[in-house]
C-alpha positions as a printed NumPy array, in Angstrom:
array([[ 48.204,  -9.431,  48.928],
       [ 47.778,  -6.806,  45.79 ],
       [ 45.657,  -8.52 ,  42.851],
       [ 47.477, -10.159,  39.965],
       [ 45.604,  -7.593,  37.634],
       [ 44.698,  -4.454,  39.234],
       [ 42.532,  -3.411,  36.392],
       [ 40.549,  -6.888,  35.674],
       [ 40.351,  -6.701,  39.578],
       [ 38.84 ,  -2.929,  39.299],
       [ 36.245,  -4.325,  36.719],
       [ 35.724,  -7.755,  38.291],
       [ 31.983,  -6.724,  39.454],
       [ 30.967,  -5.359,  36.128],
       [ 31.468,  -8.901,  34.782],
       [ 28.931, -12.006,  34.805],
       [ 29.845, -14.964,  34.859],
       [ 30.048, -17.123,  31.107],
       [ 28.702, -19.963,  32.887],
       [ 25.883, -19.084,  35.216],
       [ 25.359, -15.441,  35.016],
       [ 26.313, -14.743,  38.536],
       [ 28.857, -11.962,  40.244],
       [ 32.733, -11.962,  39.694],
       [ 35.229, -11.557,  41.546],
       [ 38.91 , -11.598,  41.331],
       [ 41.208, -13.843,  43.779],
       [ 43.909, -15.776,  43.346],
       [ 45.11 , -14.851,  39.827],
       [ 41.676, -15.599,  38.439],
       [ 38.222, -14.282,  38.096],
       [ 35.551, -16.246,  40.504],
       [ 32.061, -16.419,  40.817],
       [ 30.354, -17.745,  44.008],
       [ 29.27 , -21.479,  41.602],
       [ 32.648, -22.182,  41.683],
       [ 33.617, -21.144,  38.14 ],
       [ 37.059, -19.689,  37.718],
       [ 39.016, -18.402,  34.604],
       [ 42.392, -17.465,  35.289],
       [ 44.597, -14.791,  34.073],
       [ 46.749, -15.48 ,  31.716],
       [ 50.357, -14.182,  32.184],
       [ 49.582, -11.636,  29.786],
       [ 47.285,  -9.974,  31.819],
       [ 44.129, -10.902,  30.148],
       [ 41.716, -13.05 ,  31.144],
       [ 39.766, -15.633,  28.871],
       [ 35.695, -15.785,  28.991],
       [ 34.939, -18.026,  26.448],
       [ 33.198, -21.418,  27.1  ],
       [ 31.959, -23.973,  25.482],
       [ 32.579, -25.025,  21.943],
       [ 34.799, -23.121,  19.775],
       [ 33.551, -20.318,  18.444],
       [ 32.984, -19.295,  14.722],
       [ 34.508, -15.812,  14.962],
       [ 38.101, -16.185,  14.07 ],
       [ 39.115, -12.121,  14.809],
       [ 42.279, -10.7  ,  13.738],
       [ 45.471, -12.484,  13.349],
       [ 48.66 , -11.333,  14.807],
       [ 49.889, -10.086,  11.348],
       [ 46.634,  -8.106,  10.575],
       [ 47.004,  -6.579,  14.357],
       [ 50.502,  -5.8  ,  13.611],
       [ 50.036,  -4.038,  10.443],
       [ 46.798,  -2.29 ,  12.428],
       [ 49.098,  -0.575,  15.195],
       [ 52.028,   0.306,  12.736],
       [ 49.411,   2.267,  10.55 ],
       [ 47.722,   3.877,  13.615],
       [ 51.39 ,   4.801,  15.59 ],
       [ 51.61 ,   6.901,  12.196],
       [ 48.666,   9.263,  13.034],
       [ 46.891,   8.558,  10.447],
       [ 43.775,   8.168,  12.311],
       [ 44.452,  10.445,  15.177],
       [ 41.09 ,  12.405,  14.138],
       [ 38.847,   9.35 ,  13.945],
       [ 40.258,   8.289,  17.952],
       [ 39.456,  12.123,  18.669],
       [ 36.009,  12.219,  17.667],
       [ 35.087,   8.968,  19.224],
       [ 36.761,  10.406,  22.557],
       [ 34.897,  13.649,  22.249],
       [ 31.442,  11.294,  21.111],
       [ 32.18 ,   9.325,  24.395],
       [ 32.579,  12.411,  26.241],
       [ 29.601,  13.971,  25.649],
       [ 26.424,  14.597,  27.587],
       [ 28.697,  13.693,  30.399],
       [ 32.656,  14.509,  30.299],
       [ 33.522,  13.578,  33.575],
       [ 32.722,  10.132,  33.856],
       [ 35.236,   9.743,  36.604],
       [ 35.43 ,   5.971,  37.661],
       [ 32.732,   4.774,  35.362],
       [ 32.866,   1.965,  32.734],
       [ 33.921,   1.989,  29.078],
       [ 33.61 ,  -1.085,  26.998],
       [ 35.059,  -1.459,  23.497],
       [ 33.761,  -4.382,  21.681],
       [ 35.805,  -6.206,  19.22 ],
       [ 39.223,  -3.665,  20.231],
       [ 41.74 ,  -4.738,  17.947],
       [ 44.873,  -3.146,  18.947],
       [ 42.596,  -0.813,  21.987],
       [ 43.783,   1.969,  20.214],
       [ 40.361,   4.265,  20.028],
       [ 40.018,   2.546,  23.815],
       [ 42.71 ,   4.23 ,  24.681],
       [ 42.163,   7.346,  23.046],
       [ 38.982,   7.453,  25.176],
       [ 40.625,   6.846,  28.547],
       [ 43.39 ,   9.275,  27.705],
       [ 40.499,  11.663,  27.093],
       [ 38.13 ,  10.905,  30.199],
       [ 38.986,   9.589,  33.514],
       [ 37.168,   6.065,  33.234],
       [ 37.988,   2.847,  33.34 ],
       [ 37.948,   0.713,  30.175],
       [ 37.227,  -3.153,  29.002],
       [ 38.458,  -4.182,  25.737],
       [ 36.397,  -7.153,  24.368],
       [ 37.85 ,  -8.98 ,  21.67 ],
       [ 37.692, -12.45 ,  20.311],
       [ 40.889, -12.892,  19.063],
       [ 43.835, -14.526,  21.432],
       [ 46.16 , -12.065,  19.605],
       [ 44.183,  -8.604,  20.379],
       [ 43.52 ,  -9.744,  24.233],
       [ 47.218,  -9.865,  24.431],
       [ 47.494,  -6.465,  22.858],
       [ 44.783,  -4.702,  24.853],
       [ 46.166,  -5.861,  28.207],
       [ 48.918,  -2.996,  27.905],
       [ 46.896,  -0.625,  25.691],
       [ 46.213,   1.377,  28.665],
       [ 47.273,   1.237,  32.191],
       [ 43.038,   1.624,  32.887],
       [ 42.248,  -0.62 ,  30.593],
       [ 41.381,  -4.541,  31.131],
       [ 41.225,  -7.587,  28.616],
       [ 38.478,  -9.8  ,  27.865],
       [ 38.723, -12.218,  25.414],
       [ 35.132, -13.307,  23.986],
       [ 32.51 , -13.492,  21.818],
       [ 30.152, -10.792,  21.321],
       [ 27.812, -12.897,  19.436],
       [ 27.609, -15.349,  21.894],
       [ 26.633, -12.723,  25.122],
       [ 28.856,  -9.84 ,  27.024],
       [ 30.126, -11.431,  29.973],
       [ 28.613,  -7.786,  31.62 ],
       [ 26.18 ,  -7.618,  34.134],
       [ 22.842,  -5.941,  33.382],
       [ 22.8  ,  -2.26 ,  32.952],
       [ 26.671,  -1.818,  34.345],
       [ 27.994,   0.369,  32.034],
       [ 27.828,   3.839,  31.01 ],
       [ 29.475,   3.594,  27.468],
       [ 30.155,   1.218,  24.692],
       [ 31.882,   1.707,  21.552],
       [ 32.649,   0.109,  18.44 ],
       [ 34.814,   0.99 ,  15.848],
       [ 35.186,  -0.557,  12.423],
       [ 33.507,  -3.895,  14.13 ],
       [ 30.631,  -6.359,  14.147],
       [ 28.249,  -5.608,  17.711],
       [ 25.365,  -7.321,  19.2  ],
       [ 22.841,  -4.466,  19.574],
       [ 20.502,  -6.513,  21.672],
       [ 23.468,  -7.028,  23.811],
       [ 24.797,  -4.021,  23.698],
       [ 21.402,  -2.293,  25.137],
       [ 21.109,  -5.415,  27.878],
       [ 24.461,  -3.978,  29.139],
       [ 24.08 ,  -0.168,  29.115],
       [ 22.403,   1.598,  31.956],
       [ 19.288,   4.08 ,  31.557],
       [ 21.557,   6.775,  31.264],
       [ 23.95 ,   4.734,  29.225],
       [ 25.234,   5.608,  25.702],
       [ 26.922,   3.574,  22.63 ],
       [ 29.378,   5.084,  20.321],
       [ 29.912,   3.583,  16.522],
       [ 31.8  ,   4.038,  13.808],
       [ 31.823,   2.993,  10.509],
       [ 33.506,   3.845,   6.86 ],
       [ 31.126,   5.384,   4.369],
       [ 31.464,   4.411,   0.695],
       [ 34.36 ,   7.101,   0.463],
       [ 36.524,   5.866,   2.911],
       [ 39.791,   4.623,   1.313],
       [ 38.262,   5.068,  -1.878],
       [ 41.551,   6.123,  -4.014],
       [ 42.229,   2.375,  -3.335],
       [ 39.458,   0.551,  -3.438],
       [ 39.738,   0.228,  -7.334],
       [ 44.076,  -0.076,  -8.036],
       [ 43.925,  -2.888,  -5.035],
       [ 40.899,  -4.493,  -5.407],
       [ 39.76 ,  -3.6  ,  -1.826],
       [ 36.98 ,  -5.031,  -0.865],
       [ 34.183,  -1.855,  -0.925],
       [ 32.237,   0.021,   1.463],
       [ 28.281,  -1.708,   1.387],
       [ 26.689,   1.379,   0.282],
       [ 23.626,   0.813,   2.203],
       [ 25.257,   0.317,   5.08 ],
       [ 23.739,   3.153,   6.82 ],
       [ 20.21 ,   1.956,   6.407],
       [ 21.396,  -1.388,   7.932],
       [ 23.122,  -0.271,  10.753],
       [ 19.686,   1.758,  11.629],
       [ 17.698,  -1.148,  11.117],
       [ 20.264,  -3.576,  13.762],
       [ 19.748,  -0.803,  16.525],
       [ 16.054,  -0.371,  15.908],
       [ 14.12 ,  -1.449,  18.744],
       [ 17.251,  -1.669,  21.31 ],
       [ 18.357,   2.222,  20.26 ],
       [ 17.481,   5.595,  19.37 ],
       [ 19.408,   7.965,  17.664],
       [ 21.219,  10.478,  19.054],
       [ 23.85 ,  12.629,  17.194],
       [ 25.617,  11.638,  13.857],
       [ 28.61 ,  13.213,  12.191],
       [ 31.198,  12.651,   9.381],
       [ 34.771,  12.554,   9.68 ],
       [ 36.29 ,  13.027,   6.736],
       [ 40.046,  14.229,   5.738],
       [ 42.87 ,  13.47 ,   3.44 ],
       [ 45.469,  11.794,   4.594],
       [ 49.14 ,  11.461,   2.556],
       [ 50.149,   7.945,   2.905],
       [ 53.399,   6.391,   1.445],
       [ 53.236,   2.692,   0.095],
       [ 54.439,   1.654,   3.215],
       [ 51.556,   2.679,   4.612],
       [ 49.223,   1.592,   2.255],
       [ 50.735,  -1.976,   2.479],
       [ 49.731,  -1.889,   6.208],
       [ 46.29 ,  -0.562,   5.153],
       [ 45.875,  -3.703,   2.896],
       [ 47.751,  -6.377,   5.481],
       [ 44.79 ,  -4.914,   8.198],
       [ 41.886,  -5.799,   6.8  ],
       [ 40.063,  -8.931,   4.775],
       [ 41.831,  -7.485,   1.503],
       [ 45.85 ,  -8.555,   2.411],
       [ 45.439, -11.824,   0.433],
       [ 45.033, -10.59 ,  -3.27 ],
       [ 45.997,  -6.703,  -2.9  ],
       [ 49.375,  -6.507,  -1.95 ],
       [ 50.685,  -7.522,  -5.218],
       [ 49.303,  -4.037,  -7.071],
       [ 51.338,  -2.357,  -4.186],
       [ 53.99 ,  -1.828,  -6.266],
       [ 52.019,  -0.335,  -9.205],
       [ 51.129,   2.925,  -6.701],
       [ 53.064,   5.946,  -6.472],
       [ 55.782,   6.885,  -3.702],
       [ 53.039,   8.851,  -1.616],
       [ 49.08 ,   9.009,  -2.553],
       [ 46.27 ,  11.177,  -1.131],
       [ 44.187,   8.992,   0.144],
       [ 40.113,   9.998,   1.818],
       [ 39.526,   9.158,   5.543],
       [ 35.222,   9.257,   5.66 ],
       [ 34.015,   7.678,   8.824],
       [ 30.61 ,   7.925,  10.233],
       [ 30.472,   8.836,  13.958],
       [ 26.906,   7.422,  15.686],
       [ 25.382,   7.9  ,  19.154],
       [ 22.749,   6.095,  20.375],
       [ 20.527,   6.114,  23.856],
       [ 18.705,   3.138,  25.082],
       [ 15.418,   3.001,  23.145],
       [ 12.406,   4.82 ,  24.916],
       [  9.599,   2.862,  23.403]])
């Protein structure tokens, strides 16, 4: 009988059990471990890790996803997804059959940038009920997790041979347990100019300029760094596309009533900072 999930069955062995730690396996429309503990797969094709007691991180909601994919069908950040491809790429750009993992995916749209890019196979991690669903058909070689970074990657030790993050919270210490010697992990983040034409008409919430310094201080002792770069660009949005710029993020609650204060179309700065890391060398 062909698995329920082809993908979540190609990736079963990466995974570790939530409970005990041990090896996965998929069977049966679920994911196994040899103490008995099953999760099954839910008909959306993802499959739910979390245990315990509720968790603290609330993710996106369906509304801030939806606004998410509708501003990223539009291109808009076509050259962020290509530099993280080319980022994940690098150093090794054949990858063929190895592991991907995006933590905290969102939509899985820079996940599946990557795996349109390299021939790998992809996890998308996310603790929202909302973005598992999504990421299940991001990418036919692309699997759904749903869980909690902050609480442990349901990954076995030194399994995989990339992780990325893009515009989301990680767990260097994690991160690093996760990675192989050879391993690398990709992250972006906005610099103080990204989306600043509308930081001050909206009342975005800014950029943390010292954000830099912070992010090197998290990966210090777990990372060293390897290459940096700056993507920046203009991009022409209309106030349709500003609206789902606002609804995406933790400004949609107060901004979108300046909306219609903007002009027609704006030029509007894309700045993202593109980081590589290797496992720390001591």
């Amino acid at each position: 009988m062909s698995p329920a999930n082809p993908t979540l069955a190609d990736v079963a062995g990466l995974l570790a059990c939530p409970e005990c730690g041990s090896a996965m396996e998929s069977r049966d429309r679920a994911l196994r471990c040899g103490h008995g503990h099953s999760f099954d797969i839910a008909k959306q094709g993802y499959v739910s890790l979390l245990t315990g007691a509720s968790t603290k991180m609330t993710g996106d909601t369906s509304a801030m996803l939806d606004a998410r994919a509708a501003f990223q069908v539009g291109g808009h950040f076509a050259p962020i997804a290509e530099a993280v491809a080319t980022a994940i790429a690098a150093d090794d750009p054949v990858l063929d059959g190895a592991a991907v993992l995006e933590v905290g995916a969102g939509t899985g749209y820079y996940l599946a940038a990557v795996l349109e890019a390299v021939p790998a196979i992809g996890i998308a991690l996310d603790v929202a009920k909302p973005a598992a669903r999504r990421c299940a058909r991001a990418h036919p070689r692309a699997a759904s997790i749903l869980a909690d970074a902050w609480r442990g990657l349901p990954v076995r030790d030194g399994a995989l041979h990339r992780v990325l993050s893009v515009f989301a919270p990680r767990n260097p210490g994690e991160v690093a347990r996760v990675l192989s010697a050879e391993g690398r992990f990709v992250v972006a983040t906005p610099t103080p100019r990204h989306l600043a034409e509308l930081v001050g008409p909206l009342g975005m919430v800014t950029v943390d300029p010292d954000k830099g310094r912070r992010l090197t201080d998290a990966m210090s002792g777990h990372f060293d760094a390897a290459e940096r770069t700056v993507v920046e660009y203009p991009m022409k949005l209309t106030r349709t596309d500003i609206g789902n710029v606002v609804a995406m993020g933790p400004s949609a609650h107060h901004a979108t009533r300046y909306l219609d204060a903007l002009p027609d179309t704006l030029e509007v700065t894309a700045s993202v900072q593109i980081s590589t890391y290797r496992p720390y060398s001591g």
